[in-house]
Amino acid sequence: MVKNLSGVGMGTGALSADGSLAITGGYDGALWLWDVDAGSILRSVGYHQHGAHAVAFMPDGVHAISSGADFAVRLWEVASGAEVRAFTGHKGLVNEMAVSAWNGSSRESSR
């Protein structure tokens, strides 16, 4: 199935694990949460000054993470759009991110 999410400028996007939600970021810095089935914006999630470069949902489905031209990586609560934490101090753009469902235990301790 192909869905067309339009109405705002998009530079990056990610789907939730169940495919029901999408988060997008644009060169204007805005982050938007979408209802994929309806193809409509649910709400603003956050903002990066000078543009958003990458977005991802966290495995818990409760949080999303984004990076932008403001040299920051930000953690957001999806339901409210509240910023949980900003990771600042990067010396350049964070253009890509990867999220893992790793639970913190080592291979050695799980044997």
Short mmCIF file of C-alpha atoms in Angstrom, two decimals:
data_model
loop_
_atom_site.label_atom_id
_atom_site.label_comp_id
_atom_site.label_asym_id
_atom_site.label_seq_id
_atom_site.Cartn_x
_atom_site.Cartn_y
_atom_site.Cartn_z
CA MET A 1 0.00 0.00 0.00
CA VAL A 2 1.30 3.46 -0.87
CA LYS A 3 0.25 6.53 1.09
CA ASN A 4 0.80 10.11 0.07
CA LEU A 5 1.56 12.38 3.03
CA SER A 6 1.53 15.91 1.71
CA GLY A 7 0.91 19.41 2.90
CA VAL A 8 4.23 20.33 4.49
CA GLY A 9 7.81 20.36 3.27
CA MET A 10 9.52 17.07 4.13
CA GLY A 11 13.18 16.24 4.15
CA THR A 12 13.13 13.14 6.36
CA GLY A 13 10.60 10.67 7.73
CA ALA A 14 10.10 7.46 9.70
CA LEU A 15 7.28 5.00 10.36
CA SER A 16 6.30 3.66 13.77
CA ALA A 17 6.82 -0.08 14.32
CA ASP A 18 3.14 -0.85 13.67
CA GLY A 19 2.99 1.47 10.64
CA SER A 20 0.11 3.54 12.00
CA LEU A 21 2.11 6.71 12.63
CA ALA A 22 4.79 8.61 10.77
CA ILE A 23 7.03 11.41 11.92
CA THR A 24 8.47 13.82 9.39
CA GLY A 25 10.92 16.67 9.52
CA GLY A 26 11.48 19.47 7.08
CA TYR A 27 14.01 22.03 6.03
CA ASP A 28 11.92 24.59 7.91
CA GLY A 29 12.78 22.72 11.15
CA ALA A 30 9.24 21.55 11.94
CA LEU A 31 8.55 17.98 13.05
CA TRP A 32 5.08 16.56 12.38
CA LEU A 33 3.25 13.46 13.60
CA TRP A 34 0.98 11.85 11.01
CA ASP A 35 -1.89 9.38 11.02
CA VAL A 36 -0.77 7.17 8.13
CA ASP A 37 -4.19 5.64 7.35
CA ALA A 38 -5.89 9.05 7.20
CA GLY A 39 -2.89 10.72 5.53
CA SER A 40 -3.30 13.69 7.86
CA ILE A 41 -1.23 15.57 10.41
CA LEU A 42 -2.11 14.83 14.03
CA ARG A 43 0.09 17.49 15.64
CA SER A 44 3.40 19.24 15.74
CA VAL A 45 6.03 17.25 17.60
CA GLY A 46 8.87 19.73 17.84
CA TYR A 47 11.32 21.96 16.06
CA HIS A 48 14.99 22.22 15.05
CA GLN A 49 16.36 25.64 14.24
CA HIS A 50 17.59 25.77 10.62
CA GLY A 51 16.06 22.41 9.61
CA ALA A 52 15.49 18.81 10.66
CA HIS A 53 17.83 16.20 9.16
CA ALA A 54 16.82 12.81 10.59
CA VAL A 55 13.96 11.28 12.60
CA ALA A 56 13.25 7.86 14.11
CA PHE A 57 10.78 6.24 16.45
CA MET A 58 12.23 4.61 19.55
CA PRO A 59 11.43 0.90 20.03
CA ASP A 60 9.15 1.72 22.99
CA GLY A 61 6.76 3.56 20.63
CA VAL A 62 6.45 6.28 23.25
CA HIS A 63 9.40 8.39 22.13
CA ALA A 64 10.91 9.67 18.91
CA ILE A 65 14.36 11.10 18.26
CA SER A 66 15.42 13.77 15.79
CA SER A 67 18.49 15.65 14.67
CA GLY A 68 18.87 18.97 12.98
CA ALA A 69 21.01 21.76 11.64
CA ASP A 70 21.14 23.21 15.15
CA PHE A 71 23.78 20.50 15.94
CA ALA A 72 21.38 18.86 18.42
CA VAL A 73 19.74 15.48 18.81
CA ARG A 74 16.40 15.71 20.60
CA LEU A 75 14.27 13.09 22.33
CA TRP A 76 10.50 13.70 22.15
CA GLU A 77 7.43 12.23 23.81
CA VAL A 78 5.22 11.28 20.86
CA ALA A 79 1.84 11.66 22.61
CA SER A 80 2.42 15.21 23.83
CA GLY A 81 5.21 16.51 21.59
CA ALA A 82 7.15 17.48 24.72
CA GLU A 83 10.93 17.54 24.49
CA VAL A 84 12.34 15.05 26.99
CA ARG A 85 16.03 15.79 26.47
CA ALA A 86 18.35 17.64 24.13
CA PHE A 87 21.77 16.19 23.36
CA THR A 88 23.85 19.23 22.40
CA GLY A 89 27.50 19.98 21.81
CA HIS A 90 27.97 18.22 18.48
CA LYS A 91 30.65 19.93 16.39
CA GLY A 92 28.75 19.43 13.16
CA LEU A 93 25.49 18.27 11.64
CA VAL A 94 24.00 14.95 12.70
CA ASN A 95 22.65 13.80 9.35
CA GLU A 96 21.73 10.22 10.21
CA MET A 97 20.74 8.15 13.24
CA ALA A 98 20.04 4.52 14.00
CA VAL A 99 17.92 3.20 16.85
CA SER A 100 18.37 -0.21 18.44
CA ALA A 101 16.11 -2.32 20.61
CA TRP A 102 19.17 -3.53 22.56
CA ASN A 103 18.19 -4.06 26.19
CA GLY A 104 21.59 -3.29 27.70
CA SER A 105 22.68 -6.81 28.49
CA SER A 106 25.86 -8.17 26.96
CA ARG A 107 26.12 -11.36 24.91
CA GLU A 108 28.27 -12.83 27.67
CA SER A 109 25.67 -12.30 30.40
CA SER A 110 22.86 -13.78 28.31
CA ARG A 111 24.59 -17.14 27.72
#
